[in-house]
Short mmCIF file of C-alpha atoms in Angstrom, two decimals:
data_model
loop_
_atom_site.label_atom_id
_atom_site.label_comp_id
_atom_site.label_asym_id
_atom_site.label_seq_id
_atom_site.Cartn_x
_atom_site.Cartn_y
_atom_site.Cartn_z
CA MET A 22 -45.07 60.35 16.55
CA LEU A 23 -46.72 63.72 16.00
CA GLU A 24 -45.41 67.03 17.31
CA ASN A 25 -47.13 70.45 17.30
CA SER A 26 -44.58 72.81 15.79
CA GLY A 27 -46.19 75.82 17.45
CA LEU A 28 -46.97 77.38 14.09
CA THR A 29 -50.44 78.47 13.03
CA SER A 30 -50.01 77.18 9.51
CA GLY A 31 -48.92 73.58 9.91
CA VAL A 32 -47.54 70.75 12.02
CA ARG A 33 -44.39 68.69 11.98
CA LEU A 34 -44.72 64.95 11.41
CA THR A 35 -42.05 62.59 12.64
CA SER A 36 -42.41 58.90 11.67
CA VAL A 37 -41.13 56.18 13.95
CA PHE A 38 -39.90 53.03 12.18
CA ARG A 39 -37.95 49.96 13.19
CA SER A 40 -35.03 51.16 11.09
CA PRO A 41 -33.64 54.72 10.89
CA VAL A 42 -35.56 57.02 8.58
CA THR A 43 -35.50 60.74 7.76
CA PRO A 44 -37.99 63.00 9.52
CA VAL A 45 -40.31 64.69 7.03
CA LEU A 46 -42.10 68.03 7.08
CA LEU A 47 -45.79 68.21 6.33
CA ARG A 48 -46.52 70.96 3.85
CA CYS A 49 -50.23 71.66 3.66
CA ALA A 50 -51.97 74.91 2.79
CA VAL A 51 -54.62 74.69 5.47
CA GLY A 52 -55.68 76.67 8.51
CA ALA A 53 -54.13 75.08 11.59
CA SER A 54 -56.01 74.40 14.76
CA PRO A 55 -54.36 72.34 17.49
CA ALA A 56 -57.74 71.60 19.01
CA ARG A 57 -58.98 69.62 15.98
CA PRO A 58 -59.18 65.81 16.20
CA VAL A 59 -56.29 63.63 15.05
CA HIS A 60 -56.68 61.49 11.92
CA LEU A 61 -54.65 58.43 11.03
CA LEU A 62 -52.51 58.27 7.90
CA ARG A 63 -51.07 54.89 6.90
CA PHE A 64 -48.14 54.70 4.56
CA TYR A 65 -45.44 52.25 3.43
CA CYS A 66 -41.88 52.26 4.70
CA ALA A 67 -39.47 51.32 1.91
CA MET A 68 -36.85 50.13 4.36
CA THR A 69 -38.98 47.86 6.55
CA GLU A 70 -41.53 47.02 3.85
CA GLU A 71 -44.28 47.54 6.45
CA LEU A 72 -47.36 49.74 6.60
CA THR A 73 -46.91 52.39 9.34
CA THR A 74 -49.75 54.40 10.86
CA CYS A 75 -49.04 58.01 11.77
CA ASP A 76 -51.19 60.51 13.67
CA LEU A 77 -51.94 63.59 11.65
CA THR A 78 -53.65 66.72 13.05
CA CYS A 79 -56.16 67.99 10.53
CA PRO A 80 -57.12 71.68 10.12
CA SER A 81 -60.22 73.17 11.61
CA SER A 82 -61.70 73.65 8.18
CA PRO A 83 -62.28 70.66 5.86
CA TYR A 84 -61.04 72.78 2.98
CA ALA A 85 -57.59 74.25 2.40
CA THR A 86 -57.10 77.96 3.00
CA GLU A 87 -55.20 79.69 0.24
CA GLY A 88 -51.99 81.54 1.06
CA THR A 89 -51.16 79.42 4.10
CA SER A 90 -47.82 77.62 4.15
CA LEU A 91 -45.65 75.86 6.68
CA THR A 92 -42.62 77.65 8.02
CA LYS A 93 -39.44 75.59 8.19
CA PRO A 94 -38.90 74.50 11.80
CA SER A 95 -35.69 75.31 13.54
CA GLY A 96 -33.02 72.66 13.75
CA MET A 97 -33.61 71.30 10.21
CA ASP A 98 -31.15 71.94 7.41
CA GLY A 99 -33.80 71.59 4.73
CA GLU A 100 -37.44 70.63 4.38
CA GLN A 101 -38.84 67.64 2.53
CA PRO A 102 -42.33 66.75 1.31
CA ILE A 103 -44.12 64.18 3.43
CA PHE A 104 -43.97 61.69 0.61
CA SER A 105 -40.27 62.02 -0.20
CA VAL A 106 -38.31 58.80 -0.69
CA LEU A 107 -37.06 57.25 2.56
CA LYS A 108 -33.35 56.61 2.05
CA GLY A 109 -31.67 53.54 3.61
CA GLN A 110 -29.34 53.31 6.61
CA GLY A 111 -30.74 56.49 8.20
CA GLU A 112 -29.33 58.85 5.54
CA GLU A 113 -31.25 62.15 5.38
CA ALA A 114 -32.06 63.86 2.10
CA ASP A 115 -30.64 67.39 1.75
CA THR A 116 -33.06 69.69 -0.09
CA ASP A 117 -33.46 73.43 -0.73
CA ALA A 118 -36.90 74.98 -0.49
CA SER A 119 -38.13 77.96 -2.49
CA THR A 120 -41.46 79.74 -2.51
CA SER A 121 -43.34 80.45 -5.75
CA PRO A 122 -45.21 83.67 -6.32
CA GLY A 123 -48.53 81.98 -5.61
CA GLY A 124 -47.44 80.98 -2.13
CA ALA A 125 -46.83 77.25 -2.91
CA THR A 126 -43.66 75.65 -1.67
CA THR A 127 -41.51 73.56 -4.05
CA THR A 128 -38.61 71.29 -3.12
CA ASN A 129 -35.42 70.77 -5.15
CA ASN A 130 -33.15 67.84 -4.32
CA THR A 131 -29.56 69.00 -4.34
CA ASN A 132 -27.86 65.70 -3.52
CA THR A 133 -29.44 62.96 -5.63
CA THR A 134 -30.74 63.13 -9.19
CA ASP A 135 -33.35 60.80 -10.67
CA ALA A 136 -30.70 59.11 -12.76
CA GLU A 137 -28.53 58.50 -9.70
CA SER A 138 -31.34 57.10 -7.57
CA GLY A 139 -32.68 54.93 -10.39
CA ILE A 140 -36.20 56.28 -9.87
CA PHE A 141 -37.95 58.16 -12.64
CA SER A 142 -39.46 61.51 -11.66
CA ALA A 143 -43.18 62.01 -11.75
CA GLU A 144 -42.66 65.79 -11.96
CA GLY A 145 -45.03 67.40 -14.41
CA GLU A 146 -48.01 65.25 -13.44
CA LEU A 147 -50.21 67.19 -11.05
CA CYS A 148 -53.35 66.30 -9.15
CA VAL A 149 -56.38 67.67 -11.02
CA GLU A 150 -58.20 68.42 -7.77
CA HIS A 151 -55.39 70.00 -5.71
CA ASP A 152 -52.85 70.98 -8.38
CA SER A 153 -50.13 69.16 -6.40
CA GLU A 154 -47.49 66.66 -7.44
CA LEU A 155 -48.66 63.01 -7.68
CA ASP A 156 -46.06 61.54 -5.38
CA TRP A 157 -48.17 58.96 -3.53
CA PHE A 158 -49.95 55.75 -4.51
CA CYS A 159 -53.35 54.79 -3.10
CA GLY A 160 -53.44 51.05 -2.53
CA THR A 161 -57.20 51.07 -1.96
CA GLU A 162 -58.06 52.64 -5.33
CA GLN A 163 -54.86 51.58 -7.15
CA LYS A 164 -54.00 55.04 -8.46
CA LEU A 165 -51.52 57.89 -8.08
CA ILE A 166 -52.52 60.69 -5.71
CA CYS A 167 -51.06 63.78 -4.08
CA SER A 168 -50.54 64.46 -0.38
CA HIS A 169 -53.74 66.51 -0.09
CA CYS A 170 -55.79 63.62 -1.48
CA ALA A 171 -54.44 61.44 1.32
CA ILE A 172 -55.11 64.03 4.05
CA VAL A 173 -58.32 65.80 3.21
CA GLY A 174 -59.20 64.43 -0.22
CA SER A 175 -61.01 61.42 -1.61
CA CYS A 176 -58.33 58.98 -0.39
CA HIS A 177 -58.44 60.15 3.24
CA GLY A 178 -58.22 57.07 5.48
CA HIS A 179 -57.06 54.80 2.66
CA THR A 180 -53.89 52.75 2.66
CA VAL A 181 -51.38 54.93 0.83
CA THR A 182 -47.77 54.33 -0.12
CA PRO A 183 -45.01 56.74 -1.16
CA LEU A 184 -44.49 56.50 -4.88
CA ALA A 185 -40.83 55.64 -4.44
CA ALA A 186 -41.70 52.81 -2.04
CA ARG A 187 -44.37 51.53 -4.42
CA VAL A 188 -41.90 51.54 -7.31
CA THR A 189 -39.30 49.78 -5.14
CA ALA A 190 -41.78 47.03 -4.24
CA VAL A 191 -42.75 46.53 -7.88
CA ARG A 192 -39.10 46.46 -8.89
CA ASN A 193 -38.32 43.86 -6.23
CA GLN A 194 -41.22 41.78 -7.48
CA LEU A 195 -39.88 42.00 -11.02
CA VAL A 196 -36.43 40.94 -9.85
CA ASP A 197 -37.89 37.89 -8.08
CA VAL A 198 -39.91 36.96 -11.15
CA CYS A 199 -36.89 37.30 -13.42
CA GLU A 200 -34.83 35.10 -11.10
CA LYS A 201 -37.54 32.41 -11.07
CA ILE A 202 -37.79 32.48 -14.84
CA GLN A 203 -34.03 32.20 -15.14
CA LEU A 204 -33.98 29.14 -12.86
CA GLN A 205 -36.79 27.59 -14.85
CA ALA A 206 -34.88 28.23 -18.06
CA LEU A 207 -31.82 26.53 -16.57
CA ARG A 208 -33.88 23.47 -15.66
CA ILE A 209 -35.26 23.27 -19.18
CA GLU A 210 -31.78 23.63 -20.66
CA LYS A 211 -30.57 20.82 -18.40
CA PHE A 212 -33.51 18.64 -19.47
CA ILE A 213 -32.74 19.25 -23.13
CA ASP A 214 -28.96 18.89 -22.87
CA GLN A 215 -28.79 15.96 -20.45
CA THR A 216 -32.06 14.02 -20.14
CA LEU A 217 -33.15 14.07 -23.76
CA THR A 218 -29.62 13.47 -25.02
CA ALA A 219 -29.19 10.53 -22.62
CA LYS A 220 -32.55 9.16 -23.74
CA GLU A 221 -31.41 9.23 -27.35
CA GLN A 222 -28.29 7.30 -26.44
CA LYS A 223 -30.17 4.77 -24.30
CA LEU A 224 -32.74 4.33 -27.05
CA GLN A 225 -30.11 2.94 -29.40
CA THR A 226 -28.87 0.53 -26.72
CA ALA A 227 -32.38 -0.62 -25.81
CA ALA A 228 -33.37 -1.12 -29.44
CA SER A 229 -30.15 -3.05 -30.10
CA SER A 230 -30.75 -5.32 -27.08
CA ALA A 231 -34.29 -6.01 -28.23
CA ARG A 232 -33.07 -7.00 -31.69
CA GLU A 233 -30.43 -9.33 -30.22
CA GLN A 234 -33.03 -10.99 -27.98
CA ILE A 235 -35.38 -11.55 -30.89
CA LEU A 236 -32.66 -12.92 -33.18
CA ALA A 237 -31.33 -15.24 -30.44
CA GLN A 238 -34.74 -16.77 -29.83
CA VAL A 239 -35.59 -17.09 -33.52
CA SER A 240 -32.34 -18.93 -34.18
CA ALA A 241 -33.66 -21.88 -32.03
CA ALA A 242 -36.42 -22.56 -34.53
CA ARG A 243 -35.59 -20.41 -37.56
CA GLU A 244 -37.50 -22.36 -40.18
CA ALA A 245 -40.81 -22.09 -38.33
CA LEU A 246 -40.31 -18.52 -37.17
CA GLU A 247 -39.09 -16.53 -40.21
CA GLU A 248 -42.39 -14.70 -40.61
CA GLU A 249 -42.62 -14.01 -36.86
CA GLU A 250 -39.07 -12.72 -36.87
CA GLN A 251 -39.84 -10.20 -39.58
CA ARG A 252 -42.99 -9.05 -37.82
CA LEU A 253 -41.23 -8.48 -34.54
CA LEU A 254 -38.33 -6.62 -36.11
CA GLU A 255 -40.75 -4.28 -37.81
CA GLN A 256 -42.59 -3.80 -34.53
CA VAL A 257 -39.39 -2.84 -32.73
CA HIS A 258 -38.54 -0.50 -35.58
CA ARG A 259 -41.93 1.18 -35.30
CA GLU A 260 -41.51 1.51 -31.55
CA GLU A 261 -38.06 2.97 -32.05
CA GLU A 262 -39.44 5.49 -34.54
CA ARG A 263 -42.22 6.35 -32.11
CA VAL A 264 -39.77 7.05 -29.30
CA GLU A 265 -37.53 9.04 -31.63
CA GLN A 266 -40.53 11.12 -32.69
CA CYS A 267 -41.45 11.67 -29.03
CA LEU A 268 -37.92 12.81 -28.28
CA LEU A 269 -37.93 15.16 -31.27
CA THR A 270 -41.32 16.53 -30.23
CA GLN A 271 -40.15 17.02 -26.67
CA ARG A 272 -36.99 18.76 -27.83
CA ALA A 273 -38.94 21.08 -30.14
CA HIS A 274 -41.59 21.81 -27.50
CA TRP A 275 -39.17 22.65 -24.73
CA SER A 276 -36.91 24.61 -27.06
CA GLN A 277 -39.93 26.73 -27.99
CA ALA A 278 -40.87 27.02 -24.31
CA LEU A 279 -37.34 28.13 -23.52
CA ALA A 280 -37.51 30.77 -26.24
CA SER A 281 -40.88 31.97 -24.93
CA LEU A 282 -39.51 32.22 -21.39
CA SER A 283 -36.50 34.15 -22.64
CA GLN A 284 -38.77 36.55 -24.55
CA THR A 285 -41.01 37.07 -21.52
CA ARG A 286 -38.04 37.64 -19.28
CA SER A 287 -36.53 40.13 -21.75
CA GLY A 288 -39.84 42.02 -21.80
CA LEU A 289 -39.96 42.15 -18.03
CA VAL A 290 -36.34 43.27 -17.83
CA HIS A 291 -37.08 46.00 -20.39
CA MET A 292 -40.09 47.09 -18.35
CA LEU A 293 -37.94 47.07 -15.24
CA THR A 294 -35.25 49.29 -16.73
CA HIS A 295 -37.11 51.57 -19.16
CA THR A 296 -40.62 52.15 -17.79
CA PRO A 297 -41.20 55.47 -15.96
CA ASP A 298 -42.16 55.18 -12.33
CA PRO A 299 -45.79 56.34 -12.64
CA GLN A 300 -46.44 53.89 -15.48
CA LEU A 301 -44.57 51.11 -13.68
CA ALA A 302 -46.64 51.66 -10.55
CA THR A 303 -49.83 50.99 -12.48
CA SER A 304 -48.50 48.10 -14.56
CA VAL A 305 -49.28 45.33 -12.09
CA GLN A 306 -51.95 43.84 -14.35
CA GLU A 307 -49.58 43.64 -17.31
CA ILE A 308 -46.89 42.15 -15.14
CA SER A 309 -49.32 39.55 -13.78
CA GLU A 310 -50.33 38.56 -17.31
CA ARG A 311 -46.72 38.04 -18.32
CA VAL A 312 -46.00 36.08 -15.16
CA GLU A 313 -49.05 33.90 -15.81
CA GLU A 314 -47.83 33.34 -19.35
CA ALA A 315 -44.42 32.23 -18.05
CA GLU A 316 -45.97 29.91 -15.46
CA GLY A 317 -48.12 28.38 -18.18
CA VAL A 318 -45.01 26.96 -19.81
CA GLY A 319 -44.88 24.25 -17.15
CA GLU A 320 -42.03 22.04 -16.01
CA PRO A 321 -40.44 19.24 -18.09
CA CYS A 322 -40.78 15.70 -16.80
CA ASP A 323 -39.43 12.31 -17.77
CA THR A 324 -42.11 9.74 -18.72
CA ASP A 325 -42.20 6.14 -19.91
CA LYS A 326 -43.28 7.40 -23.32
CA LEU A 327 -39.67 8.48 -23.85
CA ASN A 328 -38.44 4.89 -23.38
CA LEU A 329 -38.61 1.90 -25.67
CA ASN A 330 -41.54 -0.33 -24.68
CA PRO A 331 -40.08 -3.73 -23.69
CA GLY A 332 -43.28 -5.40 -24.85
CA CYS A 333 -42.54 -4.55 -28.48
CA SER A 334 -40.19 -7.53 -28.67
CA ASP A 335 -42.55 -9.94 -26.90
CA SER A 336 -44.25 -12.75 -28.84
CA LYS A 337 -46.38 -15.51 -27.38
CA LEU A 338 -45.67 -17.76 -30.35
CA LEU A 339 -41.95 -17.11 -30.24
CA ARG A 340 -41.78 -17.62 -26.49
CA GLY A 341 -43.73 -20.87 -26.55
CA LEU A 342 -41.75 -22.46 -29.40
CA TRP A 343 -38.46 -21.34 -27.95
CA ALA A 344 -39.36 -22.80 -24.53
CA ALA A 345 -40.48 -26.05 -26.13
CA ALA A 346 -37.21 -26.30 -28.07
CA VAL A 347 -35.23 -25.89 -24.87
CA LEU A 348 -37.39 -28.07 -22.62
CA LEU A 349 -37.61 -31.00 -25.06
CA GLY A 350 -33.84 -31.19 -25.25
CA PRO A 351 -31.56 -33.52 -23.29
CA ASN A 352 -31.65 -31.30 -20.17
CA ALA A 353 -35.42 -31.06 -19.96
CA TYR A 354 -35.46 -31.58 -16.19
CA GLY A 355 -32.37 -29.51 -15.54
CA SER A 356 -29.34 -30.41 -13.53
CA SER A 357 -29.39 -33.41 -11.25
CA TYR A 358 -27.34 -31.36 -8.80
CA LEU A 359 -30.26 -29.11 -7.84
CA LYS A 360 -31.41 -29.86 -4.29
CA PHE A 361 -32.65 -27.90 -1.31
CA ASP A 362 -30.06 -26.21 0.86
CA GLU A 363 -30.45 -27.74 4.32
CA ARG A 364 -29.21 -24.59 6.03
CA THR A 365 -32.14 -22.53 4.70
CA VAL A 366 -35.00 -24.92 5.53
CA SER A 367 -37.52 -23.43 7.97
CA PRO A 368 -38.24 -25.21 11.30
CA LEU A 369 -41.83 -25.51 10.04
CA LEU A 370 -40.64 -27.93 7.31
CA SER A 371 -38.92 -31.27 7.21
CA LEU A 372 -36.38 -32.15 4.51
CA SER A 373 -36.11 -35.66 3.05
CA ASP A 374 -32.90 -37.62 3.15
CA ASP A 375 -32.20 -36.93 -0.54
CA PHE A 376 -32.67 -33.17 0.04
CA CYS A 377 -35.35 -33.01 -2.67
CA THR A 378 -38.68 -33.09 -0.78
CA LEU A 379 -40.12 -30.52 1.61
CA THR A 380 -42.96 -31.53 3.94
CA PHE A 381 -45.01 -29.12 6.02
CA LEU A 382 -45.13 -29.92 9.76
CA HIS A 383 -48.54 -29.26 11.32
CA LYS A 384 -46.99 -29.41 14.76
CA LYS A 385 -43.89 -27.48 15.64
CA PRO A 386 -41.04 -29.87 16.48
CA ARG A 387 -40.07 -30.20 20.12
CA GLN A 388 -36.43 -29.57 19.38
CA SER A 389 -35.62 -26.61 17.14
CA PRO A 390 -32.77 -26.96 14.65
CA PRO A 391 -29.51 -25.23 15.52
CA TYR A 392 -29.35 -21.51 14.80
CA ASP A 393 -28.11 -20.61 11.34
CA PRO A 394 -28.13 -17.07 9.81
CA ALA A 395 -29.21 -18.62 6.48
CA ARG A 396 -32.31 -20.33 7.95
CA PHE A 397 -35.85 -18.91 7.66
CA ASP A 398 -37.19 -18.82 11.21
CA CYS A 399 -40.85 -17.73 10.69
CA TRP A 400 -42.03 -18.44 7.15
CA PRO A 401 -42.10 -22.04 5.79
CA ASN A 402 -39.49 -21.33 3.11
CA ALA A 403 -36.45 -23.09 1.68
CA LEU A 404 -33.93 -22.20 -1.03
CA GLY A 405 -32.18 -24.28 -3.67
CA SER A 406 -28.52 -25.18 -3.57
CA LEU A 407 -27.55 -23.66 -6.96
CA SER A 408 -26.85 -20.01 -7.75
CA LEU A 409 -27.97 -19.02 -11.26
CA SER A 410 -26.32 -16.07 -13.01
CA SER A 411 -25.68 -17.22 -16.60
CA GLY A 412 -26.96 -19.56 -19.29
CA THR A 413 -30.36 -21.26 -19.45
CA HIS A 414 -31.71 -23.37 -16.59
CA SER A 415 -34.88 -25.39 -16.06
CA TRP A 416 -36.24 -27.60 -13.29
CA VAL A 417 -39.56 -29.22 -12.46
CA MET A 418 -41.43 -29.36 -9.18
CA ASP A 419 -43.94 -32.07 -8.27
CA VAL A 420 -46.79 -30.18 -6.59
CA GLY A 421 -49.63 -32.66 -7.07
CA GLN A 422 -50.05 -33.46 -3.37
CA SER A 423 -50.05 -29.89 -2.07
CA ALA A 424 -52.94 -27.44 -2.00
CA ALA A 425 -50.84 -24.49 -0.76
CA PHE A 426 -47.37 -23.78 -2.10
CA LYS A 427 -45.08 -21.25 -3.80
CA VAL A 428 -42.36 -22.03 -6.35
CA GLY A 429 -40.02 -19.55 -8.02
CA VAL A 430 -36.71 -17.75 -7.59
CA CYS A 431 -35.25 -15.04 -5.36
CA TYR A 432 -32.01 -13.19 -4.69
CA ALA A 433 -29.62 -14.89 -2.32
CA SER A 434 -29.75 -11.73 -0.18
CA LEU A 435 -33.43 -12.28 0.71
CA GLU A 436 -34.12 -11.65 4.41
CA ARG A 437 -34.28 -14.88 6.42
CA LYS A 438 -35.38 -13.69 9.85
CA GLY A 439 -38.65 -12.29 11.14
CA SER A 440 -42.29 -12.45 10.06
CA GLY A 441 -42.25 -9.34 7.91
CA ASN A 442 -42.80 -9.19 4.15
CA GLU A 443 -39.04 -8.90 3.62
CA ALA A 444 -38.78 -12.66 4.28
CA ARG A 445 -42.07 -13.65 2.67
CA LEU A 446 -41.80 -15.03 -0.87
CA GLY A 447 -43.60 -12.88 -3.45
CA ASN A 448 -44.22 -10.01 -1.04
CA ASN A 449 -41.01 -8.11 -1.75
CA SER A 450 -38.95 -6.91 -4.70
CA GLN A 451 -36.39 -9.73 -4.30
CA SER A 452 -38.59 -12.74 -5.12
CA TRP A 453 -40.72 -13.99 -8.06
CA VAL A 454 -43.02 -16.95 -7.42
CA LEU A 455 -46.07 -18.78 -8.73
CA SER A 456 -48.49 -19.29 -5.85
CA HIS A 457 -51.31 -21.78 -5.34
CA TYR A 458 -53.63 -21.20 -2.40
CA ASP A 459 -57.28 -22.02 -1.76
CA GLY A 460 -57.72 -23.29 -5.31
CA ASP A 461 -56.42 -20.11 -6.99
CA TYR A 462 -53.19 -19.61 -8.93
CA SER A 463 -51.34 -16.29 -9.18
CA PHE A 464 -47.97 -14.79 -9.96
CA CYS A 465 -46.54 -12.81 -7.03
CA HIS A 466 -43.81 -10.17 -6.96
CA ALA A 467 -43.25 -7.10 -4.76
CA GLY A 468 -46.56 -7.67 -2.99
CA LYS A 469 -48.58 -7.63 -6.21
CA ASN A 470 -50.57 -10.66 -7.36
CA VAL A 471 -51.47 -11.42 -10.99
CA PRO A 472 -54.36 -13.94 -11.12
CA LEU A 473 -53.83 -16.88 -13.51
CA GLN A 474 -56.63 -18.67 -15.32
CA LEU A 475 -55.62 -22.33 -15.69
CA VAL A 476 -57.65 -24.88 -17.62
CA ARG A 477 -56.70 -27.66 -15.22
CA ARG A 478 -54.75 -28.10 -12.05
CA PRO A 479 -51.16 -29.00 -12.96
CA GLN A 480 -49.51 -31.92 -11.18
CA ARG A 481 -46.08 -30.61 -12.04
CA ILE A 482 -44.83 -27.08 -12.62
CA GLY A 483 -41.67 -26.36 -14.56
CA LEU A 484 -39.49 -23.27 -14.29
CA LEU A 485 -37.26 -21.97 -17.08
CA LEU A 486 -34.73 -19.22 -16.40
CA ASP A 487 -32.94 -17.76 -19.42
CA TRP A 488 -30.31 -15.41 -18.07
CA PRO A 489 -29.22 -13.81 -21.41
CA SER A 490 -32.77 -12.62 -22.12
CA GLN A 491 -33.55 -12.08 -18.40
CA THR A 492 -36.70 -14.18 -18.75
CA LEU A 493 -38.37 -16.34 -16.11
CA MET A 494 -41.06 -18.72 -17.33
CA PHE A 495 -43.51 -21.01 -15.50
CA TYR A 496 -44.88 -23.85 -17.63
CA GLU A 497 -46.68 -27.19 -17.47
CA PRO A 498 -44.24 -29.94 -18.52
CA ASP A 499 -46.92 -32.37 -19.72
CA SER A 500 -48.30 -29.98 -22.38
CA SER A 501 -45.43 -27.44 -22.57
CA ALA A 502 -48.10 -24.78 -22.02
CA VAL A 503 -46.75 -21.51 -20.69
CA LEU A 504 -48.49 -20.60 -17.43
CA TYR A 505 -46.79 -17.23 -16.98
CA SER A 506 -43.58 -15.48 -18.03
CA VAL A 507 -41.87 -12.31 -16.93
CA THR A 508 -38.93 -10.37 -18.32
CA GLN A 509 -37.07 -8.64 -15.53
CA ARG A 510 -33.67 -7.01 -15.31
CA PHE A 511 -32.18 -9.15 -12.56
CA LYS A 512 -29.50 -7.32 -10.60
CA ALA A 513 -27.89 -10.29 -8.79
CA PRO A 514 -27.62 -14.10 -9.00
CA LEU A 515 -30.84 -16.02 -8.38
CA VAL A 516 -31.57 -19.18 -6.41
CA PRO A 517 -34.64 -21.47 -6.61
CA ALA A 518 -37.10 -20.73 -3.81
CA CYS A 519 -40.09 -22.67 -2.45
CA ALA A 520 -42.66 -22.50 0.32
CA VAL A 521 -45.27 -25.07 1.36
CA THR A 522 -48.06 -25.07 3.96
CA ASP A 523 -49.87 -28.23 2.90
CA ARG A 524 -48.32 -31.71 2.55
CA SER A 525 -45.20 -31.75 0.39
CA ILE A 526 -43.48 -30.66 -2.85
CA THR A 527 -40.53 -32.35 -4.57
CA ILE A 528 -37.75 -31.44 -6.99
CA LEU A 529 -37.85 -33.90 -9.92
CA HIS A 530 -34.73 -35.12 -11.74
#
């Protein structure tokens, strides 16, 4: 809001903001003419952090007239420059004005010193063109200017900001940056102290488990596997050393990154607390470079490279000989107690009287079996009667008559109702099966299929579950050839699982 003070040498400018501010007095050595057009002056409010446009009556002459000054209006205890700092909560600055011999008006702040306000004074730096104090910042040209530059000078019509407001904005930016860097440093410290330390501890456990697995398997055929044993132990040792080196490298890298962040933050804090206001107002480029340097450090992340590779203890020769040693023993065909659980058999299947053969029904039976929460109602599935959670188990399925079947294991908690993947063998995380469909063989788990290249179509498929090593193996009993094996950390007891959509499959004893 602009008022004509009634004086011939100046006008009074009152700014209207959303929050209370102090009215300011425009001091300009110009010849006044109320009839001249009104120009717009935009400046920054430190309290609302918004650009505010004010109407400013310009003099009749484009050039300042020497010896003209603005008389202090009545009703004001003291006069302030137009670019004085806007103090919060509506508090007005109390100043004393004095006139120099040359006719220029100077303002002395009697209430607040630079040290008290935390803002460095730009006093002593004068505008070369107007010989006035540089107490404004031109956002368009990114430089310090005086009030005359903003009104009638080269920055007339530009977006200008009081120096104090500019410094406040830069300081707030620095505070935000320092807080972000501190949070990043805390995350890195947590990664070093917790994640990497836990990885080191887990590494020893994982390496120890791998050694035990290797030694347990080698003991089944020690004479034939001494050389393989040594090779695998060395491989695990190399993998362990690799992971240890990765952990050491990660620790060193992030420790260095933490030190770099701390150094950058210290530099920014020093700039925040020791740099004079005029220099700080023009230090945006330097600040941006330091911020970019801090952001370049990146964020730590946990990767598989920090874990022991389970494949380092895997050996095709060891696995095959160990399986042969187990399968050629007295319990080659497993327990004679393994049968299909009648409660789980789907209505799409029929179960033989000895509970060992499943036959697919092309026509849905007229009379559905009684409801049972354990029964599969949509997919042609059935589960075995034994729960497996310890020791070594094997069983053989006769699949020679069927052209579409699945054999494997699943958790007892597998969904039984509905046509979704939750109840479909091999299409969820709770089942592991070997599938044969349309002439192709594949291993299925969690909806992912691994194609298998078989030399011939097996008439029988054997399954070997070794709970201590958490290994499930599919093999051909006639040749003891391993069709597929998987090592999985099973979280609950397993039960044999089967599905058939062509003819029949049978459990052999």
